[in-house]
Short mmCIF file of C-alpha atoms in Angstrom, two decimals:
data_model
loop_
_atom_site.label_atom_id
_atom_site.label_comp_id
_atom_site.label_asym_id
_atom_site.label_seq_id
_atom_site.Cartn_x
_atom_site.Cartn_y
_atom_site.Cartn_z
CA MET A 195 -75.16 -36.60 -57.81
CA ASP A 196 -76.09 -32.74 -57.65
CA VAL A 197 -75.85 -32.99 -54.23
CA ASN A 198 -72.50 -34.47 -54.20
CA ALA A 199 -71.08 -32.11 -56.40
CA ALA A 200 -72.27 -29.25 -54.45
CA VAL A 201 -70.59 -30.56 -51.13
CA ALA A 202 -67.61 -31.17 -53.12
CA ALA A 203 -67.55 -27.51 -54.07
CA LEU A 204 -68.20 -26.15 -50.71
CA ALA A 205 -65.43 -28.08 -49.18
CA ALA A 206 -63.16 -26.61 -51.80
CA ILE A 207 -64.25 -23.37 -51.14
CA ALA A 208 -63.81 -23.92 -47.27
CA GLY A 209 -60.23 -25.14 -47.85
CA VAL A 210 -59.32 -22.23 -49.97
CA CYS A 211 -60.70 -19.80 -47.26
CA THR A 212 -58.72 -21.56 -44.37
CA GLY A 213 -55.46 -21.26 -46.65
CA VAL A 214 -56.06 -17.78 -47.12
CA ILE A 215 -56.60 -17.06 -43.58
CA ALA A 216 -53.57 -18.98 -42.27
CA MET A 217 -51.43 -16.99 -44.87
CA LEU A 218 -52.84 -13.80 -43.85
CA ALA A 219 -52.29 -14.74 -39.86
CA PHE A 220 -48.64 -15.65 -40.79
CA ARG A 221 -48.02 -12.32 -42.65
CA TRP A 222 -49.65 -10.43 -39.67
CA SER A 223 -47.39 -12.43 -37.12
CA GLU A 224 -44.23 -11.50 -38.87
CA ARG A 225 -44.99 -7.92 -39.24
CA ASP A 226 -45.94 -7.78 -35.79
CA GLN A 227 -42.45 -9.30 -34.71
CA ALA A 228 -40.49 -6.78 -36.86
CA ARG A 229 -42.26 -3.94 -35.56
CA PRO A 230 -40.18 -2.18 -32.63
CA THR A 231 -41.46 -2.37 -29.32
CA ARG A 232 -40.94 -0.02 -26.07
CA THR A 233 -38.41 -2.57 -24.92
CA SER A 234 -36.40 -3.22 -27.90
CA LEU A 235 -36.12 0.71 -28.44
CA HIS A 236 -34.18 0.72 -25.19
CA THR A 237 -31.93 -2.26 -25.45
CA ASP A 238 -31.47 -3.05 -29.38
CA ALA A 239 -28.78 -0.67 -31.04
CA VAL A 240 -29.44 2.23 -29.05
CA LEU A 241 -25.50 3.29 -28.73
CA PRO A 242 -24.06 5.46 -31.35
CA PRO A 243 -21.67 3.60 -33.56
CA GLY A 244 -18.30 3.19 -32.08
CA VAL A 245 -19.48 4.16 -28.35
CA ASP A 246 -19.45 0.68 -27.27
CA THR A 247 -15.72 0.42 -28.18
CA VAL A 248 -14.63 3.42 -26.65
CA LEU A 249 -16.11 2.77 -23.42
CA SER A 250 -14.47 -0.61 -23.11
CA VAL A 251 -11.12 0.90 -23.30
CA LEU A 252 -11.67 3.87 -20.86
CA ARG A 253 -10.03 3.49 -17.46
CA SER A 254 -12.87 5.30 -15.84
CA SER A 255 -16.13 3.74 -14.64
CA ALA A 256 -18.59 4.30 -17.55
CA VAL A 257 -22.45 4.08 -17.33
CA VAL A 258 -24.87 5.05 -20.29
CA LEU A 259 -28.54 5.81 -19.09
CA ASP A 260 -31.64 6.15 -21.14
CA GLU A 261 -34.53 8.32 -20.55
CA SER A 262 -36.08 6.11 -18.05
CA ASP A 263 -32.83 6.32 -15.97
CA SER A 264 -32.19 2.67 -16.77
CA VAL A 265 -28.45 1.39 -17.52
CA VAL A 266 -28.23 0.77 -21.15
CA LYS A 267 -24.43 0.04 -20.98
CA ALA A 268 -22.13 -0.27 -17.78
CA SER A 269 -18.32 -0.98 -17.70
CA SER A 270 -16.94 -3.81 -15.27
CA ALA A 271 -15.49 -1.03 -13.14
CA ALA A 272 -18.78 0.46 -12.50
CA TYR A 273 -20.04 -2.93 -11.20
CA ALA A 274 -16.95 -3.33 -9.22
CA LEU A 275 -17.40 0.17 -7.42
CA GLY A 276 -21.09 -0.75 -6.65
CA LEU A 277 -22.38 1.98 -8.78
CA VAL A 278 -24.74 -0.30 -10.92
CA ARG A 279 -26.93 -2.99 -9.44
CA GLY A 280 -29.84 -4.84 -10.88
CA GLY A 281 -29.65 -2.68 -14.10
CA LYS A 282 -30.27 0.39 -12.13
CA LEU A 283 -27.67 3.23 -11.14
CA THR A 284 -27.43 3.15 -7.26
CA VAL A 285 -26.15 6.50 -6.57
CA GLU A 286 -28.84 9.12 -6.06
CA ALA A 287 -26.62 12.18 -6.41
CA MET A 288 -25.38 10.59 -9.78
CA LEU A 289 -28.95 10.07 -10.98
CA ALA A 290 -29.93 13.70 -10.08
CA MET A 291 -26.99 14.88 -12.21
CA ALA A 292 -28.11 12.53 -15.16
CA ARG A 293 -31.79 13.96 -15.01
CA ASP A 294 -30.48 17.57 -14.97
CA THR A 295 -28.05 16.91 -17.97
CA ARG A 296 -30.90 15.25 -20.05
CA ARG A 297 -33.16 18.20 -19.30
CA ASP A 298 -30.69 21.01 -20.19
CA GLY A 299 -27.89 19.45 -22.10
CA GLU A 300 -25.35 21.00 -19.68
CA ILE A 301 -22.30 18.84 -18.61
CA ARG A 302 -21.91 18.35 -14.99
CA GLN A 303 -18.98 17.46 -12.64
CA VAL A 304 -18.85 16.78 -9.03
CA GLU A 305 -16.80 14.89 -6.43
CA LEU A 306 -18.27 12.68 -3.95
CA ASP A 307 -17.53 10.54 -1.05
CA LEU A 308 -19.30 7.16 -1.17
CA PRO A 309 -19.59 4.30 1.61
CA ARG A 310 -17.65 1.20 0.77
CA ARG A 311 -20.06 -1.49 0.30
CA GLY A 312 -19.93 -4.76 1.98
CA THR A 313 -16.26 -3.68 3.60
CA GLY A 314 -17.42 -2.86 7.03
CA ARG A 315 -14.88 -0.07 7.07
CA GLY A 316 -15.61 3.42 7.79
CA GLU A 317 -13.44 5.01 5.24
CA ALA A 318 -15.04 6.60 2.09
CA LEU A 319 -14.63 5.85 -1.51
CA ALA A 320 -13.62 9.30 -3.00
CA VAL A 321 -14.80 9.57 -6.59
CA SER A 322 -15.06 12.28 -9.28
CA ALA A 323 -18.36 12.16 -11.42
CA ARG A 324 -18.71 13.53 -15.02
CA VAL A 325 -22.12 13.68 -16.75
CA ALA A 326 -22.56 14.47 -20.58
CA PRO A 327 -25.33 14.15 -23.05
CA LEU A 328 -25.00 11.22 -25.61
CA GLY A 329 -26.98 11.73 -28.45
CA SER A 330 -30.64 13.06 -27.91
CA ARG A 331 -31.85 10.37 -25.57
CA LEU A 332 -28.85 9.13 -23.78
CA VAL A 333 -26.53 10.30 -21.01
CA LEU A 334 -22.93 9.22 -20.41
CA LEU A 335 -21.79 9.24 -16.85
CA LEU A 336 -17.90 8.78 -16.38
CA VAL A 337 -16.58 7.98 -12.68
CA GLU A 338 -12.97 8.24 -11.72
CA ASP A 339 -11.88 6.60 -8.34
CA LEU A 340 -9.94 9.46 -6.50
CA THR A 341 -9.27 7.37 -3.27
CA GLU A 342 -5.54 6.54 -3.88
CA ALA A 343 -4.71 10.00 -5.14
CA ARG A 344 -6.20 11.39 -2.03
CA ARG A 345 -4.29 9.29 0.29
CA ILE A 346 -1.04 10.06 -1.46
CA GLU A 347 -1.67 13.87 -1.32
CA ALA A 348 -2.32 13.24 2.60
CA VAL A 349 0.83 11.40 2.82
CA ARG A 350 2.66 14.27 1.07
CA ARG A 351 0.97 16.86 3.44
CA ASP A 352 1.75 14.88 6.54
CA PHE A 353 5.32 14.55 5.28
CA VAL A 354 5.99 18.25 4.79
CA ALA A 355 4.51 19.03 8.01
CA ASN A 356 6.28 16.47 9.83
CA VAL A 357 9.80 17.54 8.29
CA SER A 358 8.89 21.27 8.96
CA HIS A 359 8.42 20.28 12.74
CA GLU A 360 11.49 17.97 12.80
CA LEU A 361 13.77 20.48 11.38
CA LYS A 362 12.43 23.39 13.53
CA THR A 363 13.00 21.40 16.69
CA PRO A 364 16.80 21.20 16.58
CA THR A 365 17.29 24.58 14.59
CA GLY A 366 15.35 26.24 17.23
CA ALA A 367 17.31 24.61 19.92
CA LEU A 368 20.49 25.63 18.23
CA SER A 369 19.42 29.43 18.08
CA LEU A 370 18.45 29.47 21.78
CA LEU A 371 21.60 27.76 23.01
CA SER A 372 23.73 30.11 20.96
CA GLU A 373 21.86 33.09 22.63
CA ALA A 374 22.75 31.27 25.88
CA VAL A 375 26.41 31.02 25.29
CA MET A 376 26.73 34.60 24.28
CA ASP A 377 24.96 35.55 27.61
CA ALA A 378 27.20 33.13 29.59
CA SER A 379 30.45 34.45 27.84
CA ASP A 380 32.03 35.03 31.39
CA ASP A 381 31.17 31.49 32.71
CA PRO A 382 33.50 29.02 31.22
CA GLU A 383 31.28 26.15 32.85
CA ALA A 384 28.05 27.12 31.30
CA VAL A 385 29.73 27.89 27.89
CA THR A 386 31.06 24.38 27.96
CA ARG A 387 27.69 22.91 29.05
CA PHE A 388 25.68 24.83 26.49
CA ALA A 389 28.44 23.81 23.84
CA GLY A 390 27.65 20.33 24.62
CA ARG A 391 23.93 20.69 24.13
CA MET A 392 24.71 22.58 20.82
CA GLN A 393 26.74 19.63 19.66
CA ILE A 394 23.90 17.07 20.59
CA GLU A 395 21.28 19.10 18.54
CA ALA A 396 23.51 19.49 15.45
CA THR A 397 24.06 15.84 15.51
CA ARG A 398 20.55 15.21 15.44
CA LEU A 399 20.05 17.75 12.64
CA THR A 400 22.62 16.30 10.82
CA ASN A 401 21.28 12.43 11.17
CA LEU A 402 17.76 13.92 10.00
CA VAL A 403 19.10 15.77 7.04
CA GLN A 404 21.11 12.44 6.08
CA GLU A 405 18.14 10.23 6.60
CA LEU A 406 16.08 12.51 4.25
CA ILE A 407 18.53 12.33 1.63
CA ASP A 408 18.76 8.33 1.94
CA LEU A 409 14.90 8.11 1.99
CA SER A 410 14.79 10.19 -1.27
CA ARG A 411 17.68 8.12 -2.78
CA VAL A 412 15.97 4.77 -2.27
CA GLN A 413 12.69 6.15 -3.49
CA ASN A 414 13.99 7.38 -6.82
CA ASP A 415 17.15 5.22 -7.53
CA ASP A 416 16.98 1.98 -9.25
CA PRO A 417 19.15 -0.32 -7.07
CA LEU A 418 19.76 -2.82 -9.95
CA GLU A 419 21.42 0.00 -11.95
CA ASP A 420 24.48 -0.46 -9.43
CA SER A 421 23.90 -3.87 -7.93
CA GLU A 422 26.31 -6.59 -7.20
CA SER A 423 26.54 -9.84 -5.37
CA VAL A 424 26.71 -8.84 -1.66
CA ARG A 425 27.94 -11.16 1.25
CA VAL A 426 25.09 -11.33 3.66
CA ASP A 427 28.08 -11.95 6.38
CA GLU A 428 29.50 -8.59 5.47
CA LEU A 429 26.38 -6.74 5.95
CA VAL A 430 25.67 -8.34 9.15
CA ASP A 431 29.52 -7.26 10.63
CA GLU A 432 29.13 -3.91 9.24
CA ALA A 433 25.57 -3.52 11.22
CA ILE A 434 27.09 -4.82 14.31
CA ASP A 435 30.01 -2.35 14.18
CA ARG A 436 27.62 0.51 13.56
CA SER A 437 25.84 -0.23 16.76
CA ARG A 438 28.82 -1.57 18.89
CA GLN A 439 29.43 1.59 20.73
CA PRO A 440 25.87 2.28 22.15
CA ALA A 441 25.39 -1.20 22.72
CA SER A 442 28.59 -1.37 24.92
CA THR A 443 27.58 1.80 26.72
CA LYS A 444 24.11 -0.06 27.71
CA GLN A 445 26.20 -3.55 28.27
CA ILE A 446 23.99 -5.12 25.50
CA THR A 447 25.30 -8.26 23.86
CA MET A 448 24.97 -8.50 20.22
CA ALA A 449 25.51 -11.88 18.45
CA SER A 450 24.97 -13.36 14.99
CA GLY A 451 24.39 -16.74 13.95
CA GLY A 452 22.80 -19.09 11.09
CA THR A 453 23.89 -20.02 7.63
CA ALA A 454 27.25 -18.66 6.53
CA ASP A 455 28.35 -17.35 3.13
CA LEU A 456 25.04 -16.46 1.67
CA ARG A 457 24.68 -13.81 -0.81
CA VAL A 458 22.08 -11.33 -1.99
CA TRP A 459 21.85 -9.37 -5.21
CA GLY A 460 21.45 -5.58 -5.07
CA ASN A 461 22.89 -2.22 -3.96
CA ARG A 462 25.25 -2.79 -1.17
CA GLY A 463 25.02 0.72 0.34
CA GLN A 464 21.39 0.39 0.50
CA LEU A 465 21.17 -3.15 1.84
CA ALA A 466 23.72 -2.08 4.68
CA ALA A 467 21.90 1.05 5.32
CA ALA A 468 18.48 -1.08 5.75
CA LEU A 469 19.97 -3.77 8.08
CA GLY A 470 22.13 -1.33 10.14
CA ASN A 471 18.69 0.52 10.80
CA LEU A 472 17.13 -2.56 12.15
CA VAL A 473 20.14 -3.44 14.41
CA GLU A 474 20.40 0.22 15.55
CA ASN A 475 16.57 0.24 16.63
CA ALA A 476 17.03 -3.12 18.46
CA VAL A 477 19.80 -1.29 20.50
CA ASN A 478 17.92 1.73 20.99
CA TYR A 479 14.76 0.23 22.30
CA SER A 480 16.24 -2.40 24.54
CA PRO A 481 17.02 -2.18 28.23
CA ALA A 482 20.38 -2.48 29.65
CA ARG A 483 22.05 -5.87 29.87
CA THR A 484 19.85 -7.66 27.38
CA ARG A 485 20.54 -9.29 24.04
CA VAL A 486 20.33 -8.38 20.25
CA GLY A 487 20.73 -11.30 17.69
CA ILE A 488 20.88 -11.43 14.15
CA ALA A 489 20.17 -14.78 12.30
CA VAL A 490 20.70 -15.36 8.55
CA HIS A 491 18.94 -18.45 6.62
CA ARG A 492 18.07 -19.54 3.27
CA VAL A 493 14.41 -20.33 2.84
CA SER A 494 12.46 -21.85 -0.18
CA ALA A 495 9.92 -19.90 -2.02
CA SER A 496 7.90 -20.41 -5.15
CA GLY A 497 10.06 -17.99 -7.17
CA GLY A 498 13.38 -19.10 -5.92
CA ASN A 499 15.29 -19.24 -2.77
CA LEU A 500 15.07 -16.27 -0.21
CA ILE A 501 17.59 -14.90 2.22
CA GLU A 502 16.11 -14.24 5.78
CA ILE A 503 17.79 -11.92 7.98
CA ALA A 504 15.92 -11.82 11.57
CA VAL A 505 16.90 -9.24 14.16
CA THR A 506 15.70 -10.02 17.22
CA ASP A 507 15.66 -8.03 20.76
CA GLN A 508 14.29 -8.41 24.23
CA GLY A 509 13.18 -4.78 24.34
CA ILE A 510 9.93 -3.01 25.25
CA GLY A 511 7.94 -4.77 22.38
CA ILE A 512 5.26 -2.85 20.09
CA SER A 513 1.53 -2.84 20.72
CA GLU A 514 -0.57 -4.07 18.10
CA LYS A 515 -2.16 -0.80 17.08
CA ASP A 516 1.64 0.70 16.58
CA ARG A 517 2.53 -2.40 14.55
CA GLU A 518 0.49 -1.11 11.73
CA ARG A 519 2.03 2.41 11.46
CA ILE A 520 5.78 1.67 12.37
CA PHE A 521 6.86 1.72 8.68
CA GLU A 522 5.24 5.13 8.23
CA ARG A 523 7.77 8.09 7.75
CA PHE A 524 8.23 9.91 11.27
CA TYR A 525 5.91 7.91 12.98
CA ARG A 526 7.29 6.89 16.73
CA VAL A 527 6.01 4.23 19.05
CA ASP A 528 7.32 6.30 21.84
CA PRO A 529 8.01 9.73 20.81
CA ALA A 530 9.67 10.88 24.13
CA ARG A 531 11.99 7.82 23.87
CA SER A 532 12.94 8.32 20.27
CA ARG A 533 13.86 12.08 20.93
CA ALA A 534 16.11 10.80 23.99
CA THR A 535 17.87 8.32 21.70
CA GLY A 536 18.07 10.69 18.60
CA GLY A 537 15.60 8.71 16.46
CA THR A 538 13.97 10.46 13.51
CA GLY A 539 11.06 7.99 12.68
CA LEU A 540 12.68 7.48 9.00
CA GLY A 541 14.66 4.36 9.74
CA LEU A 542 11.99 1.72 9.24
CA ALA A 543 10.68 3.63 6.32
CA ILE A 544 13.94 3.30 4.60
CA VAL A 545 14.12 -0.21 5.35
CA LYS A 546 10.54 -0.87 3.61
CA HIS A 547 11.62 0.95 0.62
CA VAL A 548 14.89 -0.84 0.33
CA ALA A 549 13.23 -4.10 0.76
CA ALA A 550 10.65 -3.42 -1.78
CA SER A 551 13.13 -1.91 -4.55
CA HIS A 552 14.97 -5.07 -4.21
CA GLY A 553 12.09 -7.40 -4.66
CA GLY A 554 11.89 -8.46 -1.04
CA GLU A 555 9.90 -7.31 2.00
CA VAL A 556 10.20 -6.80 5.93
CA THR A 557 8.00 -7.82 8.26
CA VAL A 558 7.62 -7.63 12.15
CA TRP A 559 6.49 -9.85 15.14
CA SER A 560 6.18 -8.35 18.61
CA SER A 561 4.61 -8.74 21.85
CA GLU A 562 4.65 -5.97 24.51
CA GLY A 563 7.46 -6.66 27.39
CA GLN A 564 8.59 -9.74 25.33
CA GLY A 565 10.75 -8.13 22.61
CA SER A 566 10.44 -7.77 18.76
CA THR A 567 11.68 -9.47 15.48
CA PHE A 568 12.05 -7.55 12.40
CA THR A 569 12.72 -10.14 9.48
CA LEU A 570 14.15 -8.94 6.33
CA ARG A 571 13.80 -11.40 3.28
CA LEU A 572 15.49 -10.85 0.04
CA PRO A 573 15.94 -12.90 -3.06
CA GLU A 574 19.19 -14.81 -3.34
CA ALA A 575 22.04 -13.97 -5.58
CA GLY A 576 21.78 -16.34 -8.55
CA ALA A 577 18.51 -17.84 -7.60
CA GLY A 578 16.33 -14.75 -8.92
CA ARG A 579 17.47 -10.93 -9.54
CA ASP A 580 13.80 -9.78 -10.19
CA ARG A 581 11.92 -7.76 -8.06
CA THR A 582 8.65 -9.69 -7.96
CA PRO A 583 7.06 -8.97 -4.62
CA ILE A 584 6.97 -11.64 -2.01
CA THR A 585 3.48 -12.75 -1.17
CA GLY A 586 1.60 -15.31 0.56
CA GLN A 587 3.55 -15.38 3.76
CA ASP A 588 2.04 -17.22 6.65
CA GLU A 589 1.32 -15.53 10.17
CA ASP A 590 3.92 -17.95 11.63
CA ASP A 591 6.74 -16.41 9.64
CA HIS A 592 6.52 -13.23 11.37
CA ALA A 593 7.19 -14.74 14.63
CA PRO A 594 11.08 -15.24 15.91
CA TYR A 595 12.50 -18.48 16.22
CA ASP A 596 11.97 -20.72 19.10
CA THR A 597 15.43 -21.90 20.33
CA ALA A 598 13.91 -24.68 22.37
CA THR A 599 12.52 -26.33 19.50
CA ASP A 600 14.80 -25.33 16.67
CA THR A 601 18.32 -25.06 17.47
CA SER A 602 19.63 -24.87 13.99
CA ARG A 603 18.45 -21.32 13.91
CA SER A 604 19.75 -20.12 17.35
CA LEU A 605 21.67 -16.98 17.61
CA ARG A 606 24.95 -17.73 19.39
CA LEU A 607 27.73 -15.64 20.83
CA ASP A 608 31.12 -16.45 20.27
CA SER A 609 30.84 -18.88 23.42
CA PRO A 610 28.25 -21.47 23.39
CA THR A 611 25.93 -19.09 25.04
CA VAL A 612 22.40 -19.13 23.07
CA ILE A 613 20.47 -15.87 22.72
CA PRO A 614 16.86 -17.01 23.71
CA ALA A 615 14.20 -15.43 21.62
CA PRO A 616 10.73 -14.56 23.09
CA GLU A 617 8.10 -17.17 22.86
CA VAL A 618 5.72 -17.11 19.94
CA LEU A 619 2.28 -16.38 21.44
CA PRO A 620 -0.48 -18.93 20.48
#
């Protein structure tokens, strides 16, 4: 009996000890989990209050680094620019700036040219990086993308340089010719010849100034403030009349065709200038005894019907490298030929701005030696008067119509003669 009692007492004591040990182990585990670890010091609540909200609304790319150069917080723009990968800042120059700022607390700023990742292009990404301390352990990095701003500034510099050059050429010629007229005052024949040259240069200068005014106007004015429903047939007739004299001199036949009585919504003066520039270019860059045609059609699009005006010539054509730049200001495919025809290099730039401001677009198909087709697409009046840019056009949309397979879009003279368009290359 005593033995059994002793065994029972020992079992009770062992159970109590086991319970006490289990309770102590549980308490120890809870206290160990509540203790801050090295990792949690860097990841849990390390940002000062309100900083996360501020960073989320910044337009700049934002990155917050801790004392080990690990990324604590990064905006989506920072990932898009490729600044952050795998939780680390990838730009060594920015890392060096962050370390220097963490060491002395000084705010630093620098402009860098970074390679574009995954594009295969040689052009660099221009950024401005600013580093500042954030609290006692963190560093804030703000990165601003300057690529577009630099491109615009380069365009402005080129524009000023080109304008200066273009204005200097006729004014210099007028100055020299006036001196020649004075020296040849006793030679009526020479005076007449020099006066004719002066008239040519004066006309070129007048055209340049007028096109500069037109370009400034289409860039700054809202065409829908003074807009109206414009008959496309009237625009086509006006464009043909504008180029009738130079076309007659070169024995170039001009013809129009397509769907009649179509209308677009916009500024009549700007639309007439845009289409007139396309027809004038087609005549100027076409050899003698060829044909220029204008086709007008309605095409369906997701945002409403579009009016498509295609100007086709049988001229010298445009090379692939030039097609990417022909809508730039003062760019000429053939500078010598442009000077001979009085071209300023602003006509297609005006067409591009007019098309964009009216919610449309202008495209080009061309092949050297076969001719070119410039296609102006504009929203139809009544179908949609907004200026939503046209996107998603197929490559085949840039090609001229093949009259052999689509007789409904043939460009016809007053007689049944059909103006053939260049074949579409495969």
